[in-house]
Short mmCIF file of C-alpha atoms in Angstrom, two decimals:
data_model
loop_
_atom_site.label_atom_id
_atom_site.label_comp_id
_atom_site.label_asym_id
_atom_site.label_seq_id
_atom_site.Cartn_x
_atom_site.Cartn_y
_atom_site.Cartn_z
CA UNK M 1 96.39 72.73 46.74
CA UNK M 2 96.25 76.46 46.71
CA UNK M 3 92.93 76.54 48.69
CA UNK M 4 94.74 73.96 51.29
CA UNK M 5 97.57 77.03 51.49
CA UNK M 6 95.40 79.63 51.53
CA UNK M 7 93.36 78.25 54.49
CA UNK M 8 96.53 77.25 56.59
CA UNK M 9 97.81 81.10 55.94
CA UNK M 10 94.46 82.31 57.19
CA UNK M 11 95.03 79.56 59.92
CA UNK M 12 98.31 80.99 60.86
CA UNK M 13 97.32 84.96 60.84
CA UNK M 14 94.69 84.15 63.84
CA UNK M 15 96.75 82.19 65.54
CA UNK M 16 99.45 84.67 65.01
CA UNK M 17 97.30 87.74 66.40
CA UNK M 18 96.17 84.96 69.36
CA UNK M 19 99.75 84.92 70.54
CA UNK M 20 100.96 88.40 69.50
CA UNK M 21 102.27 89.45 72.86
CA UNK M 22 105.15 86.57 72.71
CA UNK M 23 107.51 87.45 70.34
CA UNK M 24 109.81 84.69 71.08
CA UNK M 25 106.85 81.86 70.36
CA UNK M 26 106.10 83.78 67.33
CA UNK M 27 109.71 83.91 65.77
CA UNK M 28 110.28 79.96 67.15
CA UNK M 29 106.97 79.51 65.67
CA UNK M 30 107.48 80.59 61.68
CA UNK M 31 110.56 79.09 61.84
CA UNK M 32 109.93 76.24 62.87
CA UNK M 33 106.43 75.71 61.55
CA UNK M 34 107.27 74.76 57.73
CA UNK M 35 109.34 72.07 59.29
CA UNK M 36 108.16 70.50 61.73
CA UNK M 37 103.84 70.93 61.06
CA UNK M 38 104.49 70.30 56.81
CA UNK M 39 106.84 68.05 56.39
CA UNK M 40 108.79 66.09 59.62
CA UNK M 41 106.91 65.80 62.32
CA UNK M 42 102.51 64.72 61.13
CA UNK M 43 104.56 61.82 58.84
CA UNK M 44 107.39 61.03 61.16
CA UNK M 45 106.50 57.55 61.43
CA UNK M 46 106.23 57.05 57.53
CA UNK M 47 110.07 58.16 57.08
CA UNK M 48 111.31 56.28 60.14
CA UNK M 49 109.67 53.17 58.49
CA UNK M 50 110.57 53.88 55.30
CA UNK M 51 113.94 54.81 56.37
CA UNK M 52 115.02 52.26 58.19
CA UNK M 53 114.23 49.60 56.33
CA UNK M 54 116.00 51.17 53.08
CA UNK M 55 118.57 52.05 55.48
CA UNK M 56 119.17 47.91 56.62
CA UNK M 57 119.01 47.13 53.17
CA UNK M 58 121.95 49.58 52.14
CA UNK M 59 123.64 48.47 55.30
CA UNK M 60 122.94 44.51 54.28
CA UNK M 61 124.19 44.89 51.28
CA UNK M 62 127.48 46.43 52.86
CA UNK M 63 128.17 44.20 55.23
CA UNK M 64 127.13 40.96 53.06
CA UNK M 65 124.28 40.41 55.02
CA UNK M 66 121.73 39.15 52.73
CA UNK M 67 120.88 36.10 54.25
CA UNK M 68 119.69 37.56 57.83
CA UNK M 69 118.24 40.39 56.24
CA UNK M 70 116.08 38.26 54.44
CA UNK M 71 115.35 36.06 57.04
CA UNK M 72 114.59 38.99 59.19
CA UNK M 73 112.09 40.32 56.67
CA UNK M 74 110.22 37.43 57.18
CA UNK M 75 110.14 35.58 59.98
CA UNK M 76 109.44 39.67 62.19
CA UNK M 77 105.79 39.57 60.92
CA UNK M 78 105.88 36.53 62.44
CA UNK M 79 107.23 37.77 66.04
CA UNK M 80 104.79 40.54 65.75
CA UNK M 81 101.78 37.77 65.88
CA UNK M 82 103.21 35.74 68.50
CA UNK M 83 103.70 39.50 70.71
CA UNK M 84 100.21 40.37 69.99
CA UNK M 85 98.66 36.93 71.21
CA UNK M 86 100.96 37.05 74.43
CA UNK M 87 99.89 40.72 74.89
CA UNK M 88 96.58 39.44 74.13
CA UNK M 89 95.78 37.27 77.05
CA UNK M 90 97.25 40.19 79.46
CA UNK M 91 95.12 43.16 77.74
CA UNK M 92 91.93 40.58 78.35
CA UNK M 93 92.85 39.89 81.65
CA UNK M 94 93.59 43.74 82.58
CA UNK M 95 90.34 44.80 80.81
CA UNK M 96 89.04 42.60 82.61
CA UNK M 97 89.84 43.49 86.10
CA UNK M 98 89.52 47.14 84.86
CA UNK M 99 86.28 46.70 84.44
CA UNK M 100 85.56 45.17 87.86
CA UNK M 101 87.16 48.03 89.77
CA UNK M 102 85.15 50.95 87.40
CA UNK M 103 81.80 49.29 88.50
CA UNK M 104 82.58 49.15 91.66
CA UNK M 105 84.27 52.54 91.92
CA UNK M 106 87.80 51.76 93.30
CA UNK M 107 89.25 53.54 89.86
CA UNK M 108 87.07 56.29 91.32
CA UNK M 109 88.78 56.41 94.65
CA UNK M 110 92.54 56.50 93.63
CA UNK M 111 91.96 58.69 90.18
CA UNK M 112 90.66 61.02 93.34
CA UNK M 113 94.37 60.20 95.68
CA UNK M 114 96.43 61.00 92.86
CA UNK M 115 94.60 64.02 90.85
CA UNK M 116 96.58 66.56 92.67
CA UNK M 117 99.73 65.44 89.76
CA UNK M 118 97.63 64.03 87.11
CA UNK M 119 94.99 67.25 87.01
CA UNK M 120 98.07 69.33 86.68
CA UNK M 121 99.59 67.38 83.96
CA UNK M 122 96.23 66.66 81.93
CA UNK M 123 94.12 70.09 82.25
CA UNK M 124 92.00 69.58 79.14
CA UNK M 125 90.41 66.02 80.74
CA UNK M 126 87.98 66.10 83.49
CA UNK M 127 89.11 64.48 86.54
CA UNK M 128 86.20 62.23 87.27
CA UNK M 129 86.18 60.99 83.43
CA UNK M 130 86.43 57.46 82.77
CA UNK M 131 89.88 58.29 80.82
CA UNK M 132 91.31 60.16 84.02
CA UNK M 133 90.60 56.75 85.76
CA UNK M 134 92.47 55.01 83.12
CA UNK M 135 95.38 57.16 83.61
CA UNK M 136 95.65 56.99 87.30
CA UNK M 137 95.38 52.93 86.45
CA UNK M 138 98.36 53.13 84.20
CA UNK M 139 100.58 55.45 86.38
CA UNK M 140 99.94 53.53 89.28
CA UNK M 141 100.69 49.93 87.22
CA UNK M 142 103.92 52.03 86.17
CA UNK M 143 105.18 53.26 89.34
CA UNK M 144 104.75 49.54 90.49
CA UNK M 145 106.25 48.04 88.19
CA UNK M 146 103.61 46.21 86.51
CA UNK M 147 104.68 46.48 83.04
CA UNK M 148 102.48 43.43 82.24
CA UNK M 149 98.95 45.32 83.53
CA UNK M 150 100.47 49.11 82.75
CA UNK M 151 100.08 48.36 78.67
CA UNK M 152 96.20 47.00 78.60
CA UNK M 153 95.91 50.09 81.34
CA UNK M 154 97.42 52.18 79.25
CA UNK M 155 95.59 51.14 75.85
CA UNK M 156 92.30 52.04 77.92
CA UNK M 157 93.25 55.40 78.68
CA UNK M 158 94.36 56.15 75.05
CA UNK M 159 91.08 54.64 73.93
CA UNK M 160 89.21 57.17 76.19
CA UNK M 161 90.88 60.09 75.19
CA UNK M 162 90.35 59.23 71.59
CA UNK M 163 86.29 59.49 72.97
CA UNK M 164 87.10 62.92 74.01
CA UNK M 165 88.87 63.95 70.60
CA UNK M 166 87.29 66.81 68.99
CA UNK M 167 85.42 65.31 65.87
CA UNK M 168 87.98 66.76 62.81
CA UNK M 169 91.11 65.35 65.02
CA UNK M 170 90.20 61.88 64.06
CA UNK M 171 93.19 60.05 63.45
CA UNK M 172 95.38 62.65 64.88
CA UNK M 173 97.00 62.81 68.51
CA UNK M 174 95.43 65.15 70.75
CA UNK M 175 97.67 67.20 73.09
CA UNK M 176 96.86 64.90 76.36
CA UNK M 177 97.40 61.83 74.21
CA UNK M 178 100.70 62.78 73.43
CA UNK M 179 101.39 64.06 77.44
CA UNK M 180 100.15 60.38 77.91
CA UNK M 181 102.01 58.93 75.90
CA UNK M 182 105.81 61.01 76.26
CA UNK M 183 104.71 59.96 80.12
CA UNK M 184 104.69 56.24 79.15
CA UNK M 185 107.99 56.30 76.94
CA UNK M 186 110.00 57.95 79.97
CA UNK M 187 110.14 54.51 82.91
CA UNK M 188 108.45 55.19 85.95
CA UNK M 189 109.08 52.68 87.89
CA UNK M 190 110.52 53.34 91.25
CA UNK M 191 112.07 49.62 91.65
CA UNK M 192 113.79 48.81 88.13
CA UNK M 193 112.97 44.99 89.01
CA UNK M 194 114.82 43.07 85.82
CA UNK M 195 117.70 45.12 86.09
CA UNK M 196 118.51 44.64 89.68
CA UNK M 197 118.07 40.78 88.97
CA UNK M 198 120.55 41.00 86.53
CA UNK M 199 123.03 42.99 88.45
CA UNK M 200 122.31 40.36 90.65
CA UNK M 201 123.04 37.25 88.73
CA UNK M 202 126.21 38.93 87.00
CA UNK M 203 127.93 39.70 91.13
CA UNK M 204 127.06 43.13 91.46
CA UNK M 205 127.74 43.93 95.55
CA UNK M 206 124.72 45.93 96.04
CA UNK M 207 122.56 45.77 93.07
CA UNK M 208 120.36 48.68 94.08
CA UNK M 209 122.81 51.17 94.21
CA UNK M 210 121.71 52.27 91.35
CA UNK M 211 118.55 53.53 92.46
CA UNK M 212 118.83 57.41 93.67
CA UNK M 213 120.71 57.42 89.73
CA UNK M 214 118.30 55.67 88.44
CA UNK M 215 115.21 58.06 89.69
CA UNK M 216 117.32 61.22 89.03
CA UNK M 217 117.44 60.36 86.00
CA UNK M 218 114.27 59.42 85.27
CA UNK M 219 112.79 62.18 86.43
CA UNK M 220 114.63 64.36 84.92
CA UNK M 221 114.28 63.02 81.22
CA UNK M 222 110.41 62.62 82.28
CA UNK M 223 110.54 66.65 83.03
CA UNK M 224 112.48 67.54 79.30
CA UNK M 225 109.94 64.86 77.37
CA UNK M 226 106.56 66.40 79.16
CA UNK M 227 108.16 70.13 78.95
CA UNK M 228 108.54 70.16 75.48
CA UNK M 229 105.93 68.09 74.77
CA UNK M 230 103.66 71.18 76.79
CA UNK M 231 105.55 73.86 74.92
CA UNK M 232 104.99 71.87 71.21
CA UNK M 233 101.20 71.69 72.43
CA UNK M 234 101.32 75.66 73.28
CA UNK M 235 103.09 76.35 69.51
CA UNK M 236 101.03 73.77 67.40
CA UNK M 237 97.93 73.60 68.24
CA UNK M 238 95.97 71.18 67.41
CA UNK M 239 93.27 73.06 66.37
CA UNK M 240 95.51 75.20 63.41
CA UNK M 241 96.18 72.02 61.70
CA UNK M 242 94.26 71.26 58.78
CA UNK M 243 92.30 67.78 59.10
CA UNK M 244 94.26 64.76 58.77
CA UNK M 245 96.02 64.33 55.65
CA UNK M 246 96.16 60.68 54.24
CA UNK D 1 108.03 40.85 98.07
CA UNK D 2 107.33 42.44 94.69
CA UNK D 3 106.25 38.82 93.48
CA UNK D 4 102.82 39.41 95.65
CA UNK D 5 101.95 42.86 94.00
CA UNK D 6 100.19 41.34 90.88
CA UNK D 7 98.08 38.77 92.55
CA UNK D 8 97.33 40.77 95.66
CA UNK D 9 96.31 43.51 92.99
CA UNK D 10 93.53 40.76 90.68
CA UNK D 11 92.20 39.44 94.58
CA UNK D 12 92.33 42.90 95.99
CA UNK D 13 89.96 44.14 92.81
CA UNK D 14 87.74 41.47 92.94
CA UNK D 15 87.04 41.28 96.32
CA UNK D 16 85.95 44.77 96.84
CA UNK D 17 83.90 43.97 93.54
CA UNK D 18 82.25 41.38 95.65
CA UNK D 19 82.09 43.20 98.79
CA UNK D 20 80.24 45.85 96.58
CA UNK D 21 77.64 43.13 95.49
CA UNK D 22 78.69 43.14 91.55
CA UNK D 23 78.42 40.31 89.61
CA UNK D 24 82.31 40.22 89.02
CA UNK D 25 82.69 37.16 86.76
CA UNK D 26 80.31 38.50 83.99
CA UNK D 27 81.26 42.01 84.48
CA UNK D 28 85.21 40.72 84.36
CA UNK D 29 83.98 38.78 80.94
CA UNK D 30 82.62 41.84 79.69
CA UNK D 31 85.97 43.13 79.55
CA UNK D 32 88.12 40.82 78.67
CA UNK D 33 85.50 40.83 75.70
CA UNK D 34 86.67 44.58 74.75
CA UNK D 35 90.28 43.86 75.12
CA UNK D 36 90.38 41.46 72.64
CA UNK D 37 89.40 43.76 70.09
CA UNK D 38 92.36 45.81 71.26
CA UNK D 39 95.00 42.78 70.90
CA UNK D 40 93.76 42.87 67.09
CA UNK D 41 93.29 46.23 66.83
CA UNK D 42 97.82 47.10 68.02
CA UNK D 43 98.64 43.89 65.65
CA UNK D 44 98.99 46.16 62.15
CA UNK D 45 101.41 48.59 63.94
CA UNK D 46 103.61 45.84 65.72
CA UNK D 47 103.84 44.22 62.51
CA UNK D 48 105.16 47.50 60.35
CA UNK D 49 107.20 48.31 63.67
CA UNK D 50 108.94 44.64 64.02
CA UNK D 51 109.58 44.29 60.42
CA UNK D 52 111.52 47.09 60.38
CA UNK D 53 113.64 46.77 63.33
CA UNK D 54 114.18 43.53 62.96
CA UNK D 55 115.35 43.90 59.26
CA UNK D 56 117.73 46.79 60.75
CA UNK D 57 119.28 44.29 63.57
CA UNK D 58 120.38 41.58 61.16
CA UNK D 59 121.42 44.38 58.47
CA UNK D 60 124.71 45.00 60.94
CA UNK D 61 123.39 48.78 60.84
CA UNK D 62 123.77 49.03 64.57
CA UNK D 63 127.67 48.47 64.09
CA UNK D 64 128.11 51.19 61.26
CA UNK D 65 126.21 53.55 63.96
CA UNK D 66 128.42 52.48 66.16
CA UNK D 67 131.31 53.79 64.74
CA UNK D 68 129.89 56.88 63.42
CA UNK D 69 128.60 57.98 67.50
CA UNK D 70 131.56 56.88 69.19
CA UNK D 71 133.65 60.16 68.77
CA UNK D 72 130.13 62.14 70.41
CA UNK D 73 129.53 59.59 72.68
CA UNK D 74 133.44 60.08 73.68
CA UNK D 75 132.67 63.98 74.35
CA UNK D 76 129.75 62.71 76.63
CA UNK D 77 131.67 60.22 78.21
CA UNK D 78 129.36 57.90 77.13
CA UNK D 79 131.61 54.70 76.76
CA UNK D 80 131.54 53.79 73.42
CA UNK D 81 130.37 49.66 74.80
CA UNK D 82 127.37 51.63 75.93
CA UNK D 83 126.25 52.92 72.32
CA UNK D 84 124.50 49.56 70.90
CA UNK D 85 122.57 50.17 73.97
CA UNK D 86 120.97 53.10 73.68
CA UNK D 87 120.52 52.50 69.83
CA UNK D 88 118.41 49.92 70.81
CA UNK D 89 117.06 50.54 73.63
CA UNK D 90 114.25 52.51 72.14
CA UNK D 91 113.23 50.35 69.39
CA UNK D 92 113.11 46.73 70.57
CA UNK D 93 113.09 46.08 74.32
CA UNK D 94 114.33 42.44 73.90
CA UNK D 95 116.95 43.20 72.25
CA UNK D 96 118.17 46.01 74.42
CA UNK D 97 117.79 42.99 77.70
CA UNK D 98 120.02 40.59 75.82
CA UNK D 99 122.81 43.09 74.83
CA UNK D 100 122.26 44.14 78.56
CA UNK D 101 122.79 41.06 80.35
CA UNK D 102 125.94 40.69 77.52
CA UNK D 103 127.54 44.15 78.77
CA UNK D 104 127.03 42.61 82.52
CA UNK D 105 129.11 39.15 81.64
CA UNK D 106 131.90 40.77 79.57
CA UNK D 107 132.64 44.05 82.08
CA UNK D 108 131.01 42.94 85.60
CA UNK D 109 127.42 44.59 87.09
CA UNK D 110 130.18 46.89 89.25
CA UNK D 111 132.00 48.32 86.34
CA UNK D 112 132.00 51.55 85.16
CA UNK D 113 130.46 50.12 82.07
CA UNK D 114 127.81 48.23 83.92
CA UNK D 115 126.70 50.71 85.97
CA UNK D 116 126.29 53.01 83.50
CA UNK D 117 124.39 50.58 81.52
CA UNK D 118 122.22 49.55 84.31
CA UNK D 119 121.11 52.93 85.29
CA UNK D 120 120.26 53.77 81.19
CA UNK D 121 118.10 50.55 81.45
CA UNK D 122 116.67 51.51 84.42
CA UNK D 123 115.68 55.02 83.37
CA UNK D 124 114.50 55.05 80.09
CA UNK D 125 112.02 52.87 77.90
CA UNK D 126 111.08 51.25 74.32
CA UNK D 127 109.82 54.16 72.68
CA UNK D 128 108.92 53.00 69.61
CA UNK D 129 106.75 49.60 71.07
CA UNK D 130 104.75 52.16 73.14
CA UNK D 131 104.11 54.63 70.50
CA UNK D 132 103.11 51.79 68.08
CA UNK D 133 100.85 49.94 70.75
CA UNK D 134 99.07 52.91 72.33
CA UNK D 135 98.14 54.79 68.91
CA UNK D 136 97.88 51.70 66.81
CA UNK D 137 95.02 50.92 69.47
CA UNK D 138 93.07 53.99 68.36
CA UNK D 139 94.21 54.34 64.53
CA UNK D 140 95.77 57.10 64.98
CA UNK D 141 97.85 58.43 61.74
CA UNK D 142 99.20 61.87 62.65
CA UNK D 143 101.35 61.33 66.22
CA UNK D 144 102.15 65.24 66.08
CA UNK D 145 105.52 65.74 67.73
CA UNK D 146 105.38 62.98 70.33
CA UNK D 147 108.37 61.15 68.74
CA UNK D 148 109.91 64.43 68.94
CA UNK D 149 109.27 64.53 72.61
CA UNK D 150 109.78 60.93 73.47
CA UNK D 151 113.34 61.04 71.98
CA UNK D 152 114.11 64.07 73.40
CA UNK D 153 113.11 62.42 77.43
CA UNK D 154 115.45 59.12 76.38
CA UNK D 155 118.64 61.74 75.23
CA UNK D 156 118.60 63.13 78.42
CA UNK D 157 118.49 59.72 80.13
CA UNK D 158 120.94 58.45 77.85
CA UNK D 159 123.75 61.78 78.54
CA UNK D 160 122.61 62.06 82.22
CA UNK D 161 123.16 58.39 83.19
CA UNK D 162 126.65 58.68 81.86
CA UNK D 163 126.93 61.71 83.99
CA UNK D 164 125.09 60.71 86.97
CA UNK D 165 126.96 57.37 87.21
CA UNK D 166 130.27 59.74 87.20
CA UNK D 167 128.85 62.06 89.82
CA UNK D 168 127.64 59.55 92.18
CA UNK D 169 130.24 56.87 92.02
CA UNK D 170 133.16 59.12 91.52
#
């Protein structure tokens, strides 16, 4: 335990002499370092499990629930399954295809039409790499729409990157996985197709007014995720972290 | 006119495969090969990830939350109908569409309500399904601060549609 500290102190004095001439990193950095690197933000996902299924069962119990709850508990792993085999056949498919279009270099061609955004956003990855393709794939299947070929897209991309991971990151996100990824949770799509059905079916008058909101919006909370997400990068490193912690 | 995208897409990609002399049915089988071992490899996380939420939906947690946002959500004016919706709309996109399409057939697609709603649906994504799906497919333990980020992008879309929808529709 004390060596662990001792290294992530020597850790933080080179990184600290690395960014010496920013002040305002620096002071944003030591406070927020013991939070967010130690404790929150590597096991985030353990206390959001955790915590939300104690949190249904205190709320269950509350509310008298303990008949769905239970049924819940169950029958989800179930669901989960049935997800993964529809998912399945579309990941296959769009593997598939993907494949098809590498050999015969049409990933090539539009990685090259849209590099002048994605070799901005995603310095560290070399724009003719097969995991630059992928991206360009997945943006494109986005920006259409195609929320049925973006995932399998997607999970390509993510699976190249993890390629290009430096060797002690295993099991940790590197900093254009998580770009990727922010990039994915923010909706791309320029035609919000199910929604403008809906509006449809429940008498909206024009059921694409919606739309200059709609991409305002979505660009804007697109800008804050990828911002901070390229600011976090800057302030935690990947390299200062010590190797992945079971 | 968006129903021809996908399938002009698969015969677009195949046909320049063919025009480029591949042999597209074995090279399309070699693939399909390697994204099968995805599908397995994303089924641990869904599992965790569907448990919980769906444990949370039937615990009536989403009402107590409910009631504890609704005086923020007033400050935003966010109405508080809306709240469910963005509760959910990260963590389980299924359930976000069916308390969607609800909001539509109690208040009307034209409503304040509605629109607000439709724009948040239209703007933002699940979250949580494409954080578990994209690092469950490479095992990856330590996400860093990507929650942090993702969260952050779907706060703004949640405060901005409310504001937006006020702007634009006056």
């Amino acid at each position: 335990m004390e060596n662990i500290e001792r290294e992530n102190s020597k850790i933080c004095e080179r990184q600290e002499s690395r960014l010496s001439k920013h002040s305002f990193i620096r002071i944003l950095k030591n406070t927020c370092r013991p939070i967010i690197q130690r404790k929150v933000v590597p096991s985030m996902m353990k206390w959001i499990f955790t915590g939300m299924i104690l949190l249904s069962l205190v709320f269950g119990i509350c509310n008298g629930q303990g008949e769905a709850l239970n049924a819940a508990a169950i029958s989800s792993c179930e669901k989960a399954v049935t997800l993964t085999l529809t998912l399945g056949g579309s990941i296959c498919l769009w593997s598939g295809l993907m494949k098809v279009a590498q050999e015969s270099g049409l990933t090539e061609k539009l990685a090259r039409l849209l590099s002048p955004i994605t070799r901005r956003l995603f310095r560290g990855v070399r724009p003719e790499s097969p995991a630059m393709q992928a991206i360009t794939l997945n943006l494109t299947a986005n920006l259409l729409g195609l929320g049925n070929a973006a995932t399998p897209l997607g999970i390509s991309a993510v699976r190249e990157l993890a390629k290009e991971a430096p060797p002690h990151a295993k099991h940790t996100a590197t900093d254009p996985m998580i770009l990727f990824v922010v990039m994915n949770t923010a909706s791309l799509q320029l035609i919000p197709t199910t929604t403008a059905v809906l509006r449809l079916k429940y008498g909206a008058a024009e059921p694409l007014d919606i739309l200059p909101a709609v991409w305002i919006v979505s660009l804007l909370s697109l800008t804050v995720g990828l911002t901070l997400a390229l600011i976090l990068n800057r302030i935690f490193p990947l390299e200062s972290r010590k190797r992945d912690r079971r | 006119m968006t129903h021809f995208i996908i399938p002009l897409a698969i015969g677009g990609i195949l046909a320049f495969g063919l025009y480029k002399r591949l042999d597209v049915f074995s090279l399309f089988l070699e693939g399909a090969r390697e994204g099968m071992k995805t599908a397995v490899s994303i089924l641990p996380a869904l599992i965790g990830l569907m448990t919980c939420v769906g444990m949370f939906k039937a615990s009536g947690g989403l009402d107590v939350l409910t009631a504890a946002l609704t005086p923020a959500a007033r400050f935003l004016h966010l109405p508080p109908e809306v709240i469910p919706l963005t509760l959910l709309r990260p963590i389980s996109g299924s359930g976000a569409l069916t308390f969607f399409e609800e909001l539509l057939r109690s208040f009307g697609a034209d409503s304040r309500i509605g629109q607000i709603a439709s724009v948040l649906m239209g703007s933002t994504e699940t979250t949580f399904y494409t954080l578990a799906v994209y690092f469950g497919a490479v095992q990856i333990r330590n996400t860093r601060h990507t929650l942090l980020c993702s969260l952050a992008a779907d706060c703004t879309g949640f405060i901005l549609s409310a504001l937006f929808v006020h702007l634009l529709f006056g």
